[in-house]
PDB file of C-alpha atoms in Angstrom:
ATOM      1  CA  ALA A 161      63.584  25.952   3.994  1.00 94.00           C
ATOM      2  CA  SER A 162      65.827  22.995   4.845  1.00 96.00           C
ATOM      3  CA  ASP A 163      68.769  25.368   6.520  1.00 97.00           C
ATOM      4  CA  ILE A 164      66.080  27.101   8.417  1.00 96.00           C
ATOM      5  CA  TYR A 165      64.625  23.908   9.711  1.00 97.00           C
ATOM      6  CA  LYS A 166      68.192  22.832  10.763  1.00 98.00           C
ATOM      7  CA  ILE A 167      68.878  25.710  12.696  1.00 97.00           C
ATOM      8  CA  ALA A 168      65.469  25.687  14.530  1.00 97.00           C
ATOM      9  CA  LYS A 169      65.959  22.166  15.228  1.00 97.00           C
ATOM     10  CA  TYR A 170      69.177  23.014  17.112  1.00 97.00           C
ATOM     11  CA  ALA A 171      67.889  26.179  18.597  1.00 97.00           C
ATOM     12  CA  MET A 172      65.039  23.964  20.125  1.00 97.00           C
ATOM     13  CA  THR A 173      67.769  22.319  22.229  1.00 96.00           C
ATOM     14  CA  GLU A 174      69.241  25.111  23.751  1.00 96.00           C
ATOM     15  CA  LEU A 175      68.025  26.253  27.123  1.00 92.00           C
ATOM     16  CA  LYS A 176      65.334  28.879  27.543  1.00 96.00           C
ATOM     17  CA  PHE A 177      64.936  29.146  23.208  1.00 97.00           C
ATOM     18  CA  MET A 178      61.553  27.830  23.266  1.00 96.00           C
ATOM     19  CA  GLU A 179      60.426  29.611  26.425  1.00 95.00           C
ATOM     20  CA  ILE A 180      61.448  33.070  24.982  1.00 96.00           C
ATOM     21  CA  THR A 181      59.897  32.257  21.304  1.00 96.00           C
ATOM     22  CA  THR A 182      56.711  31.342  22.781  1.00 96.00           C
ATOM     23  CA  GLN A 183      55.926  34.252  24.552  1.00 96.00           C
ATOM     24  CA  ILE A 184      52.841  36.306  23.275  1.00 96.00           C
ATOM     25  CA  GLU A 185      54.116  39.511  25.315  1.00 96.00           C
ATOM     26  CA  HIS A 186      56.886  40.713  27.109  1.00 95.00           C
ATOM     27  CA  THR A 187      57.340  43.972  28.831  1.00 97.00           C
ATOM     28  CA  ILE A 188      60.593  45.762  29.071  1.00 96.00           C
ATOM     29  CA  PRO A 189      60.903  47.846  32.090  1.00 97.00           C
ATOM     30  CA  LYS A 190      61.629  51.679  31.783  1.00 97.00           C
ATOM     31  CA  THR A 191      65.525  52.932  31.783  1.00 96.00           C
ATOM     32  CA  ASN A 192      67.025  56.127  31.723  1.00 96.00           C
ATOM     33  CA  LYS A 193      66.410  56.507  28.198  1.00 96.00           C
ATOM     34  CA  GLN A 194      63.050  54.616  27.402  1.00 95.00           C
ATOM     35  CA  PRO A 195      59.831  54.290  29.094  1.00 97.00           C
ATOM     36  CA  GLU A 196      58.180  50.917  29.794  1.00 97.00           C
ATOM     37  CA  ARG A 197      57.364  48.875  26.408  1.00 97.00           C
ATOM     38  CA  THR A 198      55.275  46.063  25.871  1.00 97.00           C
ATOM     39  CA  LEU A 199      56.455  43.998  22.927  1.00 95.00           C
ATOM     40  CA  THR A 200      53.964  41.738  21.350  1.00 95.00           C
ATOM     41  CA  THR A 201      54.669  38.600  19.035  1.00 96.00           C
ATOM     42  CA  THR A 202      53.986  38.865  15.397  1.00 96.00           C
ATOM     43  CA  ASN A 203      53.168  35.104  15.335  1.00 98.00           C
ATOM     44  CA  LYS A 204      49.426  35.193  15.313  1.00 97.00           C
ATOM     45  CA  MET A 205      49.449  31.445  15.270  1.00 98.00           C
ATOM     46  CA  MET A 206      49.897  31.526  19.123  1.00 98.00           C
ATOM     47  CA  ILE A 207      47.367  34.564  19.647  1.00 97.00           C
ATOM     48  CA  PRO A 208      43.701  33.462  20.138  1.00 96.00           C
ATOM     49  CA  ASN A 209      42.101  36.617  18.896  1.00 96.00           C
ATOM     50  CA  TYR A 210      43.511  35.541  15.482  1.00 97.00           C
ATOM     51  CA  THR A 211      41.323  32.771  14.681  1.00 96.00           C
ATOM     52  CA  GLU A 212      42.139  32.417  10.993  1.00 97.00           C
ATOM     53  CA  TYR A 213      45.933  31.749  12.037  1.00 98.00           C
ATOM     54  CA  TYR A 214      45.599  30.665  15.682  1.00 98.00           C
ATOM     55  CA  TYR A 215      46.274  27.044  16.377  1.00 98.00           C
ATOM     56  CA  GLN A 216      46.504  25.994  20.104  1.00 97.00           C
ATOM     57  CA  TYR A 217      49.492  23.606  19.730  1.00 97.00           C
ATOM     58  CA  THR A 218      51.877  26.167  18.245  1.00 97.00           C
ATOM     59  CA  LYS A 219      54.985  27.436  19.951  1.00 96.00           C
ATOM     60  CA  GLY A 220      57.527  29.935  18.409  1.00 93.00           C
ATOM     61  CA  ILE A 221      59.558  30.475  16.589  1.00 97.00           C
ATOM     62  CA  LYS A 222      60.079  33.168  13.836  1.00 97.00           C
ATOM     63  CA  THR A 223      57.735  35.056  11.692  1.00 97.00           C
ATOM     64  CA  GLY A 224      59.646  37.063   8.824  1.00 95.00           C
ATOM     65  CA  TRP A 225      58.652  38.729   5.659  1.00 93.00           C
ATOM     66  CA  HIS A 226      59.928  40.944   2.780  1.00 91.00           C
ATOM     67  CA  ASP A 227      58.887  41.514  -0.870  1.00 88.00           C
ATOM     68  CA  GLU A 228      61.255  38.832  -2.523  1.00 90.00           C
ATOM     69  CA  ALA A 229      60.574  36.221  -0.053  1.00 92.00           C
ATOM     70  CA  GLY A 230      56.715  36.928   0.829  1.00 95.00           C
ATOM     71  CA  TYR A 231      55.439  36.147   4.369  1.00 97.00           C
ATOM     72  CA  CYS A 232      57.626  32.864   6.187  1.00 97.00           C
ATOM     73  CA  ILE A 233      57.204  31.378   9.356  1.00 98.00           C
ATOM     74  CA  VAL A 234      58.975  28.582  11.223  1.00 98.00           C
ATOM     75  CA  THR A 235      57.093  27.343  13.844  1.00 98.00           C
ATOM     76  CA  SER A 236      56.812  23.939  15.996  1.00 97.00           C
ATOM     77  CA  ALA A 237      53.424  22.318  17.359  1.00 97.00           C
ATOM     78  CA  THR A 238      53.591  19.566  19.964  1.00 95.00           C
ATOM     79  CA  ALA A 239      50.471  17.294  20.616  1.00 95.00           C
ATOM     80  CA  ASP A 240      49.672  13.829  22.049  1.00 92.00           C
ATOM     81  CA  GLY A 241      53.580  13.268  22.371  1.00 92.00           C
ATOM     82  CA  TYR A 242      54.396  14.306  18.979  1.00 94.00           C
ATOM     83  CA  THR A 243      56.382  17.434  18.051  1.00 95.00           C
ATOM     84  CA  TYR A 244      56.669  18.843  14.849  1.00 96.00           C
ATOM     85  CA  VAL A 245      58.476  21.598  12.835  1.00 98.00           C
ATOM     86  CA  CYS A 246      57.055  23.431   9.938  1.00 98.00           C
ATOM     87  CA  VAL A 247      58.762  25.923   7.608  1.00 98.00           C
ATOM     88  CA  ALA A 248      56.599  27.969   5.518  1.00 98.00           C
ATOM     89  CA  MET A 249      58.272  29.956   2.840  1.00 97.00           C
ATOM     90  CA  GLY A 250      57.217  32.284  -0.061  1.00 96.00           C
ATOM     91  CA  ALA A 251      53.420  32.838   0.438  1.00 97.00           C
ATOM     92  CA  PRO A 252      52.350  36.156  -1.421  1.00 95.00           C
ATOM     93  CA  PHE A 253      51.464  39.003   0.591  1.00 93.00           C
ATOM     94  CA  GLU A 254      49.451  40.743  -1.745  1.00 92.00           C
ATOM     95  CA  ASP A 255      46.998  40.034  -4.831  1.00 93.00           C
ATOM     96  CA  GLU A 256      47.347  41.279  -8.550  1.00 94.00           C
ATOM     97  CA  ASN A 257      45.841  44.662  -7.637  1.00 96.00           C
ATOM     98  CA  LYS A 258      48.669  45.260  -4.559  1.00 93.00           C
ATOM     99  CA  ASN A 259      45.968  44.865  -1.782  1.00 94.00           C
ATOM    100  CA  GLU A 260      47.467  42.820   1.097  1.00 92.00           C
ATOM    101  CA  ILE A 261      46.299  39.520   1.557  1.00 95.00           C
ATOM    102  CA  PRO A 262      46.040  36.934   4.498  1.00 97.00           C
ATOM    103  CA  ASN A 263      49.073  35.562   5.818  1.00 97.00           C
ATOM    104  CA  GLY A 264      49.383  32.300   3.478  1.00 97.00           C
ATOM    105  CA  ALA A 265      52.558  30.797   5.519  1.00 98.00           C
ATOM    106  CA  MET A 266      50.430  30.741   8.805  1.00 98.00           C
ATOM    107  CA  ILE A 267      47.135  29.489   7.367  1.00 98.00           C
ATOM    108  CA  ASP A 268      49.272  26.796   5.604  1.00 98.00           C
ATOM    109  CA  SER A 269      51.266  25.794   8.736  1.00 98.00           C
ATOM    110  CA  LYS A 270      47.920  25.622  10.695  1.00 98.00           C
ATOM    111  CA  ASN A 271      46.674  23.462   7.983  1.00 98.00           C
ATOM    112  CA  LEU A 272      49.647  20.993   7.964  1.00 98.00           C
ATOM    113  CA  TYR A 273      49.708  20.748  11.711  1.00 98.00           C
ATOM    114  CA  ARG A 274      46.202  19.922  11.878  1.00 97.00           C
ATOM    115  CA  TRP A 275      46.791  17.282   9.161  1.00 97.00           C
ATOM    116  CA  ALA A 276      50.065  15.496  10.687  1.00 97.00           C
ATOM    117  CA  LEU A 277      48.716  15.475  13.995  1.00 95.00           C
ATOM    118  CA  THR A 278      45.108  13.875  13.109  1.00 95.00           C
ATOM    119  CA  THR A 279      46.863  11.515  10.214  1.00 96.00           C
ATOM    120  CA  PHE A 280      49.956   9.851  11.829  1.00 95.00           C
ATOM    121  CA  GLU A 281      51.174   8.054  14.659  1.00 94.00           C
ATOM    122  CA  LEU A 282      54.290   6.220  15.385  1.00 92.00           C
ATOM    123  CA  LYS A 283      53.902   2.357  15.191  1.00 92.00           C
ATOM    124  CA  ASN A 284      56.095  -0.405  15.966  1.00 92.00           C
ATOM    125  CA  VAL A 285      56.583  -2.206  12.578  1.00 90.00           C
ATOM    126  CA  ILE A 286      59.517  -4.603  13.567  1.00 90.00           C
ATOM    127  CA  ASP A 287      59.945  -6.493  16.749  1.00 92.00           C
ATOM    128  CA  ALA A 288      63.419  -7.449  17.467  1.00 93.00           C
ATOM    129  CA  GLU A 289      62.196 -10.462  19.133  1.00 94.00           C
ATOM    130  CA  LYS A 290      60.820 -11.637  15.928  1.00 92.00           C
ATOM    131  CA  PRO A 291      62.547 -13.654  13.181  1.00 92.00           C
ATOM    132  CA  VAL A 292      62.729 -12.084   9.653  1.00 90.00           C
ATOM    133  CA  ASP A 293      64.663 -14.601   7.738  1.00 91.00           C
ATOM    134  CA  GLU A 294      66.711 -17.289   8.035  1.00 93.00           C
ATOM    135  CA  VAL A 295      70.201 -18.383   6.811  1.00 94.00           C
ATOM    136  CA  GLY A 296      72.197 -21.795   6.584  1.00 95.00           C
ATOM    137  CA  LEU A 297      74.288 -22.745   9.587  1.00 95.00           C
ATOM    138  CA  LYS A 298      77.638 -25.183   9.222  1.00 95.00           C
ATOM    139  CA  PHE A 299      79.659 -26.880  11.970  1.00 93.00           C
ATOM    140  CA  SER A 300      76.861 -26.786  14.231  1.00 91.00           C
ATOM    141  CA  TRP A 301      75.624 -29.918  16.455  1.00 90.00           C
ATOM    142  CA  GLY A 302      72.162 -30.809  15.374  1.00 89.00           C
ATOM    143  CA  LYS A 303      71.255 -27.569  13.833  1.00 92.00           C
ATOM    144  CA  ASP A 304      71.111 -26.677   9.935  1.00 94.00           C
ATOM    145  CA  THR A 305      69.680 -23.062  10.074  1.00 95.00           C
ATOM    146  CA  LEU A 306      69.908 -20.040  11.924  1.00 93.00           C
ATOM    147  CA  LEU A 307      67.157 -17.476  12.384  1.00 93.00           C
ATOM    148  CA  LEU A 308      67.848 -13.959  11.681  1.00 93.00           C
ATOM    149  CA  LEU A 309      66.528 -11.298  14.085  1.00 92.00           C
ATOM    150  CA  PRO A 310      66.519  -7.779  13.746  1.00 93.00           C
ATOM    151  CA  GLU A 311      68.935  -5.619  15.236  1.00 92.00           C
ATOM    152  CA  LYS A 312      66.528  -3.623  17.348  1.00 93.00           C
ATOM    153  CA  ASP A 313      62.764  -2.782  17.197  1.00 93.00           C
ATOM    154  CA  PHE A 314      62.001  -0.069  14.404  1.00 91.00           C
ATOM    155  CA  ASN A 315      59.451   2.403  14.874  1.00 92.00           C
ATOM    156  CA  TYR A 316      57.750   4.473  12.101  1.00 90.00           C
ATOM    157  CA  LEU A 317      55.475   7.186  11.722  1.00 91.00           C
ATOM    158  CA  LEU A 318      52.751   5.957   9.511  1.00 93.00           C
ATOM    159  CA  PRO A 319      48.818   6.601   9.047  1.00 94.00           C
ATOM    160  CA  LYS A 320      46.653   6.107  11.810  1.00 94.00           C
ATOM    161  CA  ASP A 321      44.636   3.331   9.669  1.00 94.00           C
ATOM    162  CA  VAL A 322      47.763   1.589   8.270  1.00 92.00           C
ATOM    163  CA  LYS A 323      48.300  -1.723  10.157  1.00 90.00           C
ATOM    164  CA  PRO A 324      51.924  -2.363  10.954  1.00 85.00           C
ATOM    165  CA  SER A 325      51.526  -6.032   9.286  1.00 85.00           C
ATOM    166  CA  SER A 326      51.292  -3.873   6.038  1.00 89.00           C
ATOM    167  CA  VAL A 327      54.919  -3.274   6.200  1.00 89.00           C
ATOM    168  CA  THR A 328      57.395  -5.564   4.179  1.00 89.00           C
ATOM    169  CA  ILE A 329      60.765  -6.651   5.329  1.00 89.00           C
ATOM    170  CA  THR A 330      63.003  -7.926   2.192  1.00 88.00           C
ATOM    171  CA  THR A 331      66.285  -9.146   2.781  1.00 80.00           C
ATOM    172  CA  ILE A 332      68.662  -7.497   0.526  1.00 83.00           C
ATOM    173  CA  GLU A 333      71.916  -9.199   1.438  1.00 93.00           C
ATOM    174  CA  LYS A 334      72.542 -12.345   3.237  1.00 94.00           C
ATOM    175  CA  PRO A 335      75.006 -15.158   2.774  1.00 95.00           C
ATOM    176  CA  ASP A 336      74.061 -18.907   1.934  1.00 94.00           C
ATOM    177  CA  PHE A 337      75.292 -19.757   5.221  1.00 95.00           C
ATOM    178  CA  VAL A 338      77.408 -18.898   8.219  1.00 95.00           C
ATOM    179  CA  ASN A 339      79.936 -21.049  10.259  1.00 95.00           C
ATOM    180  CA  ALA A 340      79.331 -21.492  13.888  1.00 93.00           C
ATOM    181  CA  PRO A 341      79.986 -20.180  16.272  1.00 93.00           C
ATOM    182  CA  ILE A 342      77.950 -17.058  16.061  1.00 92.00           C
ATOM    183  CA  HIS A 343      77.045 -14.617  18.723  1.00 92.00           C
ATOM    184  CA  LYS A 344      74.081 -12.623  19.631  1.00 90.00           C
ATOM    185  CA  GLY A 345      74.686  -9.200  18.177  1.00 91.00           C
ATOM    186  CA  ASP A 346      76.754 -10.528  15.283  1.00 94.00           C
ATOM    187  CA  ILE A 347      75.539  -8.799  11.964  1.00 94.00           C
ATOM    188  CA  ILE A 348      74.601 -11.591   9.351  1.00 94.00           C
ATOM    189  CA  GLY A 349      72.864  -9.228   6.618  1.00 93.00           C
ATOM    190  CA  LYS A 350      70.869  -6.204   5.810  1.00 93.00           C
ATOM    191  CA  ALA A 351      67.461  -6.092   5.143  1.00 91.00           C
ATOM    192  CA  SER A 352      64.983  -3.365   3.482  1.00 91.00           C
ATOM    193  CA  VAL A 353      61.561  -2.199   5.295  1.00 89.00           C
ATOM    194  CA  SER A 354      58.771  -0.633   3.093  1.00 89.00           C
ATOM    195  CA  TYR A 355      55.211   0.430   3.130  1.00 84.00           C
TER     196      TYR A 355
END
């Protein structure tokens, strides 16, 4: 699953890839050897008529099946500025009586997208302008301590009901003091961010 994700993530950066994999139908013109043919996607998550599987934000990417791997699918879904990639593999394709069963990979992907898109949002948990700690300062006129600021803003995907203030910053490495002069951008220590 991890390898399939890496392949899909890279492929999504290639020009036209998502345009091609998001097509529901494509008509191939006739040739001197074949009549005109229309190909239809096997990704029922993109076809509204398949209400059990359909999820309006689904895009591409690849379906799969064989008797050892079961039903498999890799898709992406984009809504409200968020894009997720889901790889579902190994879903059973028949019951104990050898009867075909619904595609659990598609059902699970649909449910995971619905959950992720309604549960999480990107939140600013660290503001680069707000001090997180201080350190002693030597060789400075009229100042004994130096405020430590984060290198940059830090945003993290968290449940919507979590307040950014519930994220804690713990200094894990810093000296007892630093010698002046200190310049903006100098790295003084490290901190841990946890929720």
